Amino acid sequence: MNQIIDTHAHYCSHQFDADRDALLTALPAAGVAGVLECATHSGDAPAAVELAHRYPFVKAAVGIHPESLGDPDAPTVAKYGGDWRAELTALRPLFEDPAVVAVGEIGLDHHWPLPAKEQYDLFEAQLQLAAELDLPVSVHDREAHGEMYELLRQYKPRGVLHCYSGSPEDALWLTGQGMALGFGGAATYKGAKRAARVLAVVPHDAVVLETDCPYMAPEPVRGRRNDSRNIAYVAQFIGTLWEMDPQEVLNLTAQNARRIFGAWEE
């Protein structure tokens, strides 16, 4: 049975323009049972939903990524002039589509010079939207743990903290209040000691696998364009930590993803 579920992908990226359909058509035969395609703004959100309509194993998350506030080519700036409230209003009808199963990719990013208050307010508004719609979230947290955790404590969303980079201690309270943690290629890198420490202490039912493709391909394909098939390498890495067969890791994390997002029925 196909058991790879990729809980965070960006197949709408231009890096897939040359072979997107051929690649997605080939994924189920390679063991991929599900993909969550994450939008980043109103420009790629309709494409993410359309992709989910074309491929039954693909579901969509719709939201505004914090980096869209600082990208002059993103509609958040180019079309809405930074008025993310108007953009979020324009996105609302997409959530009526049953292919949309989450609010994402949303969050905070202090790595890039983005407007701090605007991204905080945007993230909070999207957490409120997720609560209103009773949907899980797909959350981006880059160098923003303080404010991120403040809002997660306040709103207690369900969903996934994608590409988890926090401490084992924070992982325990986050999973304790209902969040799952996403692990992908970065967890397999030789310098990624923290991910191994986190995976050693968190409940196994709070872990899901992801790619963030086309980015962050795992060892031993690091540096190449990533896709959902490479999750097998992540499962192999986690299997060594959990003393579990990689297929068992795939089965367990697929079960977790199905429960969290209410999608990809067996």
CSV table of C-alpha atoms in Angstrom, one decimal:
chain,number,residue,atom,x,y,z
A,1,MET,CA,0.0,0.0,0.0
A,2,ASN,CA,1.2,3.5,-0.8
A,3,GLN,CA,2.1,5.2,2.5
A,4,ILE,CA,4.2,8.3,1.7
A,5,ILE,CA,2.2,11.4,2.7
A,6,ASP,CA,4.0,14.6,2.0
A,7,THR,CA,2.4,17.2,4.3
A,8,HIS,CA,4.2,20.2,2.8
A,9,ALA,CA,4.9,20.7,-0.9
A,10,HIS,CA,5.2,23.5,-3.4
A,11,TYR,CA,4.6,21.8,-6.8
A,12,CYS,CA,3.3,25.1,-8.2
A,13,SER,CA,6.8,26.3,-8.0
A,14,HIS,CA,8.3,27.4,-11.4
A,15,GLN,CA,11.0,24.7,-10.8
A,16,PHE,CA,8.4,22.1,-11.8
A,17,ASP,CA,7.1,23.9,-14.9
A,18,ALA,CA,9.0,21.7,-17.3
A,19,ASP,CA,7.7,18.3,-16.0
A,20,ARG,CA,5.1,18.9,-13.4
A,21,ASP,CA,2.3,16.7,-14.8
A,22,ALA,CA,4.7,13.9,-15.7
A,23,LEU,CA,6.2,13.9,-12.2
A,24,LEU,CA,2.8,14.1,-10.3
A,25,THR,CA,1.4,11.3,-12.5
A,26,ALA,CA,4.4,9.1,-11.5
A,27,LEU,CA,4.2,9.7,-7.8
A,28,PRO,CA,1.5,7.1,-6.8
A,29,ALA,CA,3.5,4.3,-8.5
A,30,ALA,CA,6.5,5.4,-6.4
A,31,GLY,CA,4.6,5.0,-3.1
A,32,VAL,CA,3.1,8.5,-2.6
A,33,ALA,CA,-0.4,8.3,-1.2
A,34,GLY,CA,-0.9,12.0,-0.4
A,35,VAL,CA,0.5,15.5,-0.9
A,36,LEU,CA,-0.5,18.7,0.8
A,37,GLU,CA,0.2,21.5,-1.8
A,38,CYS,CA,0.7,24.7,0.2
A,39,ALA,CA,-0.1,28.1,-1.3
A,40,THR,CA,1.9,31.2,-0.4
A,41,HIS,CA,-0.5,34.0,-1.6
A,42,SER,CA,-3.5,34.7,-3.8
A,43,GLY,CA,-1.3,34.2,-6.9
A,44,ASP,CA,-0.6,30.5,-6.5
A,45,ALA,CA,-3.6,29.6,-4.3
A,46,PRO,CA,-6.0,28.9,-7.3
A,47,ALA,CA,-3.2,26.9,-8.9
A,48,ALA,CA,-2.8,24.8,-5.8
A,49,VAL,CA,-6.6,24.1,-5.7
A,50,GLU,CA,-6.5,23.3,-9.4
A,51,LEU,CA,-3.7,20.8,-8.9
A,52,ALA,CA,-5.8,19.1,-6.2
A,53,HIS,CA,-8.7,18.8,-8.6
A,54,ARG,CA,-6.4,17.2,-11.2
A,55,TYR,CA,-4.8,14.7,-8.9
A,56,PRO,CA,-7.0,12.9,-6.4
A,57,PHE,CA,-4.0,12.3,-4.0
A,58,VAL,CA,-3.2,16.1,-3.8
A,59,LYS,CA,-5.0,18.3,-1.3
A,60,ALA,CA,-4.5,22.1,-0.9
A,61,ALA,CA,-3.7,24.5,1.9
A,62,VAL,CA,-4.5,28.1,1.2
A,63,GLY,CA,-3.0,31.1,3.0
A,64,ILE,CA,-0.6,34.0,2.8
A,65,HIS,CA,3.1,33.3,3.6
A,66,PRO,CA,4.9,36.0,5.6
A,67,GLU,CA,7.5,36.4,2.9
A,68,SER,CA,4.8,37.5,0.5
A,69,LEU,CA,4.7,40.8,2.5
A,70,GLY,CA,8.3,41.6,1.3
A,71,ASP,CA,8.2,40.2,-2.3
A,72,PRO,CA,7.5,42.9,-4.8
A,73,ASP,CA,6.4,40.3,-7.4
A,74,ALA,CA,3.9,38.6,-5.0
A,75,PRO,CA,0.3,39.9,-5.4
A,76,THR,CA,0.3,40.8,-1.7
A,77,VAL,CA,2.5,43.7,-2.8
A,78,ALA,CA,2.1,43.9,-6.5
A,79,LYS,CA,-1.7,43.8,-6.6
A,80,TYR,CA,-2.8,44.6,-3.0
A,81,GLY,CA,-0.1,47.1,-2.1
A,82,GLY,CA,0.6,45.3,1.1
A,83,ASP,CA,-3.1,45.2,2.1
A,84,TRP,CA,-3.1,41.6,3.2
A,85,ARG,CA,-6.6,42.0,4.7
A,86,ALA,CA,-8.1,42.7,1.3
A,87,GLU,CA,-6.1,39.7,-0.1
A,88,LEU,CA,-7.3,37.4,2.7
A,89,THR,CA,-10.9,38.5,1.9
A,90,ALA,CA,-10.3,37.6,-1.7
A,91,LEU,CA,-9.1,34.2,-0.7
A,92,ARG,CA,-12.1,33.3,1.4
A,93,PRO,CA,-14.2,31.7,-1.4
A,94,LEU,CA,-11.4,29.1,-2.0
A,95,PHE,CA,-12.1,27.6,1.5
A,96,GLU,CA,-15.5,26.5,0.3
A,97,ASP,CA,-13.8,24.0,-2.0
A,98,PRO,CA,-13.6,20.5,-0.4
A,99,ALA,CA,-10.1,20.1,-1.9
A,100,VAL,CA,-8.8,22.8,0.6
A,101,VAL,CA,-8.1,21.0,3.9
A,102,ALA,CA,-5.9,23.5,5.7
A,103,VAL,CA,-4.9,27.2,6.2
A,104,GLY,CA,-1.3,27.5,5.0
A,105,GLU,CA,1.4,28.3,4.5
A,106,ILE,CA,1.2,30.8,7.3
A,107,GLY,CA,3.5,32.0,10.0
A,108,LEU,CA,6.4,34.3,11.0
A,109,ASP,CA,9.8,34.8,9.5
A,110,HIS,CA,12.5,37.0,11.1
A,111,HIS,CA,15.3,35.7,8.9
A,112,TRP,CA,14.3,38.2,6.1
A,113,PRO,CA,13.7,42.0,6.6
A,114,LEU,CA,9.9,41.7,6.7
A,115,PRO,CA,7.6,44.1,8.5
A,116,ALA,CA,7.4,42.7,12.0
A,117,LYS,CA,4.0,44.0,13.0
A,118,GLU,CA,2.3,43.3,9.7
A,119,GLN,CA,3.4,39.7,9.6
A,120,TYR,CA,2.4,39.2,13.2
A,121,ASP,CA,-1.1,40.6,12.6
A,122,LEU,CA,-1.4,38.6,9.4
A,123,PHE,CA,-0.5,35.3,11.1
A,124,GLU,CA,-2.9,36.1,14.0
A,125,ALA,CA,-5.7,36.8,11.5
A,126,GLN,CA,-5.1,33.5,9.8
A,127,LEU,CA,-5.0,31.6,13.0
A,128,GLN,CA,-8.4,33.2,13.8
A,129,LEU,CA,-9.6,32.2,10.3
A,130,ALA,CA,-8.5,28.6,10.9
A,131,ALA,CA,-10.5,28.5,14.2
A,132,GLU,CA,-13.5,30.0,12.5
A,133,LEU,CA,-13.4,27.5,9.7
A,134,ASP,CA,-12.4,24.6,12.0
A,135,LEU,CA,-9.4,23.8,9.8
A,136,PRO,CA,-5.8,22.7,10.7
A,137,VAL,CA,-2.9,25.0,9.9
A,138,SER,CA,0.5,24.5,8.2
A,139,VAL,CA,2.8,26.9,10.0
A,140,HIS,CA,6.2,28.5,9.0
A,141,ASP,CA,8.4,29.5,11.8
A,142,ARG,CA,11.9,30.9,10.9
A,143,GLU,CA,13.9,32.6,13.7
A,144,ALA,CA,10.6,33.7,15.3
A,145,HIS,CA,10.1,31.3,18.1
A,146,GLY,CA,9.2,33.9,20.8
A,147,GLU,CA,6.3,35.5,19.0
A,148,MET,CA,5.3,32.2,17.3
A,149,TYR,CA,5.0,30.3,20.5
A,150,GLU,CA,3.1,33.2,22.1
A,151,LEU,CA,0.4,33.0,19.4
A,152,LEU,CA,0.3,29.2,19.4
A,153,ARG,CA,-0.2,29.1,23.2
A,154,GLN,CA,-3.0,31.6,22.8
A,155,TYR,CA,-4.9,30.1,19.9
A,156,LYS,CA,-4.0,26.4,20.3
A,157,PRO,CA,-4.5,25.5,16.7
A,158,ARG,CA,-4.4,22.0,15.4
A,159,GLY,CA,-2.1,21.3,12.5
A,160,VAL,CA,1.6,21.1,11.7
A,161,LEU,CA,4.6,23.3,12.7
A,162,HIS,CA,6.4,22.7,9.4
A,163,CYS,CA,10.2,22.1,9.3
A,164,TYR,CA,10.3,22.1,13.1
A,165,SER,CA,13.5,23.9,14.3
A,166,GLY,CA,12.8,24.4,18.0
A,167,SER,CA,14.1,22.7,21.2
A,168,PRO,CA,13.0,19.3,22.6
A,169,GLU,CA,11.5,21.1,25.5
A,170,ASP,CA,9.3,23.3,23.3
A,171,ALA,CA,8.4,20.3,21.2
A,172,LEU,CA,6.9,18.6,24.2
A,173,TRP,CA,4.5,21.4,25.1
A,174,LEU,CA,3.6,22.1,21.5
A,175,THR,CA,2.7,18.5,20.9
A,176,GLY,CA,1.0,18.4,24.3
A,177,GLN,CA,-1.4,21.1,23.2
A,178,GLY,CA,-2.2,19.4,20.0
A,179,MET,CA,0.3,20.5,17.3
A,180,ALA,CA,2.2,18.0,15.2
A,181,LEU,CA,5.8,18.6,14.0
A,182,GLY,CA,6.9,18.2,10.4
A,183,PHE,CA,10.3,16.8,9.5
A,184,GLY,CA,11.9,16.6,6.1
A,185,GLY,CA,15.2,16.6,4.4
A,186,ALA,CA,16.8,19.1,6.8
A,187,ALA,CA,16.5,16.5,9.6
A,188,THR,CA,18.9,14.2,7.8
A,189,TYR,CA,21.7,16.7,7.4
A,190,LYS,CA,24.9,15.9,9.3
A,191,GLY,CA,24.7,19.2,11.3
A,192,ALA,CA,21.0,18.7,12.3
A,193,LYS,CA,21.6,17.4,15.8
A,194,ARG,CA,18.6,19.2,17.3
A,195,ALA,CA,16.1,17.3,15.1
A,196,ALA,CA,17.4,14.0,16.3
A,197,ARG,CA,17.0,15.2,19.9
A,198,VAL,CA,13.5,16.3,19.3
A,199,LEU,CA,12.5,13.0,17.5
A,200,ALA,CA,13.9,11.1,20.5
A,201,VAL,CA,11.4,12.7,23.0
A,202,VAL,CA,8.2,13.6,21.1
A,203,PRO,CA,5.2,11.2,20.9
A,204,HIS,CA,5.4,9.3,17.6
A,205,ASP,CA,1.8,10.2,16.9
A,206,ALA,CA,2.8,13.9,16.7
A,207,VAL,CA,5.3,13.5,13.8
A,208,VAL,CA,4.6,13.9,10.1
A,209,LEU,CA,6.9,13.9,7.1
A,210,GLU,CA,7.3,16.5,4.4
A,211,THR,CA,9.5,17.8,1.7
A,212,ASP,CA,9.0,21.6,1.3
A,213,CYS,CA,9.8,20.6,-2.3
A,214,PRO,CA,11.4,21.7,-4.5
A,215,TYR,CA,13.7,22.7,-1.6
A,216,MET,CA,15.7,20.8,1.1
A,217,ALA,CA,16.3,17.5,-0.5
A,218,PRO,CA,17.5,14.9,2.1
A,219,GLU,CA,20.8,13.1,2.2
A,220,PRO,CA,22.0,11.5,-0.1
A,221,VAL,CA,20.2,13.6,-2.8
A,222,ARG,CA,21.0,16.9,-1.1
A,223,GLY,CA,21.4,19.8,-3.6
A,224,ARG,CA,19.0,18.3,-6.1
A,225,ARG,CA,15.4,19.4,-6.8
A,226,ASN,CA,13.3,17.7,-4.1
A,227,ASP,CA,10.1,15.8,-4.6
A,228,SER,CA,7.8,13.6,-2.5
A,229,ARG,CA,9.5,10.3,-3.3
A,230,ASN,CA,12.5,11.4,-1.3
A,231,ILE,CA,10.5,11.2,1.9
A,232,ALA,CA,11.7,7.5,1.9
A,233,TYR,CA,15.1,8.8,2.9
A,234,VAL,CA,13.7,10.7,5.9
A,235,ALA,CA,11.7,7.7,7.0
A,236,GLN,CA,15.0,5.7,6.9
A,237,PHE,CA,16.7,8.3,9.1
A,238,ILE,CA,13.9,8.4,11.6
A,239,GLY,CA,13.7,4.6,11.6
A,240,THR,CA,17.3,4.4,12.9
A,241,LEU,CA,16.3,6.8,15.8
A,242,TRP,CA,13.1,5.0,16.6
A,243,GLU,CA,14.5,1.5,16.1
A,244,MET,CA,11.7,0.9,13.6
A,245,ASP,CA,11.6,-0.3,10.0
A,246,PRO,CA,11.3,2.6,7.6
A,247,GLN,CA,8.0,1.2,6.2
A,248,GLU,CA,6.6,1.3,9.8
A,249,VAL,CA,7.7,5.0,10.0
A,250,LEU,CA,5.9,5.7,6.7
A,251,ASN,CA,2.8,3.9,7.9
A,252,LEU,CA,2.7,5.6,11.2
A,253,THR,CA,3.3,9.1,9.9
A,254,ALA,CA,0.8,8.6,7.1
A,255,GLN,CA,-1.8,7.6,9.7
A,256,ASN,CA,-0.9,10.8,11.6
A,257,ALA,CA,-1.3,13.0,8.5
A,258,ARG,CA,-4.7,11.4,7.7
A,259,ARG,CA,-5.9,12.2,11.2
A,260,ILE,CA,-4.6,15.8,11.3
A,261,PHE,CA,-5.9,16.9,7.9
A,262,GLY,CA,-8.9,14.6,7.5
A,263,ALA,CA,-7.8,13.6,4.1
A,264,TRP,CA,-6.3,10.8,2.0
A,265,GLU,CA,-8.6,8.0,3.1
A,266,GLU,CA,-7.2,4.5,2.8
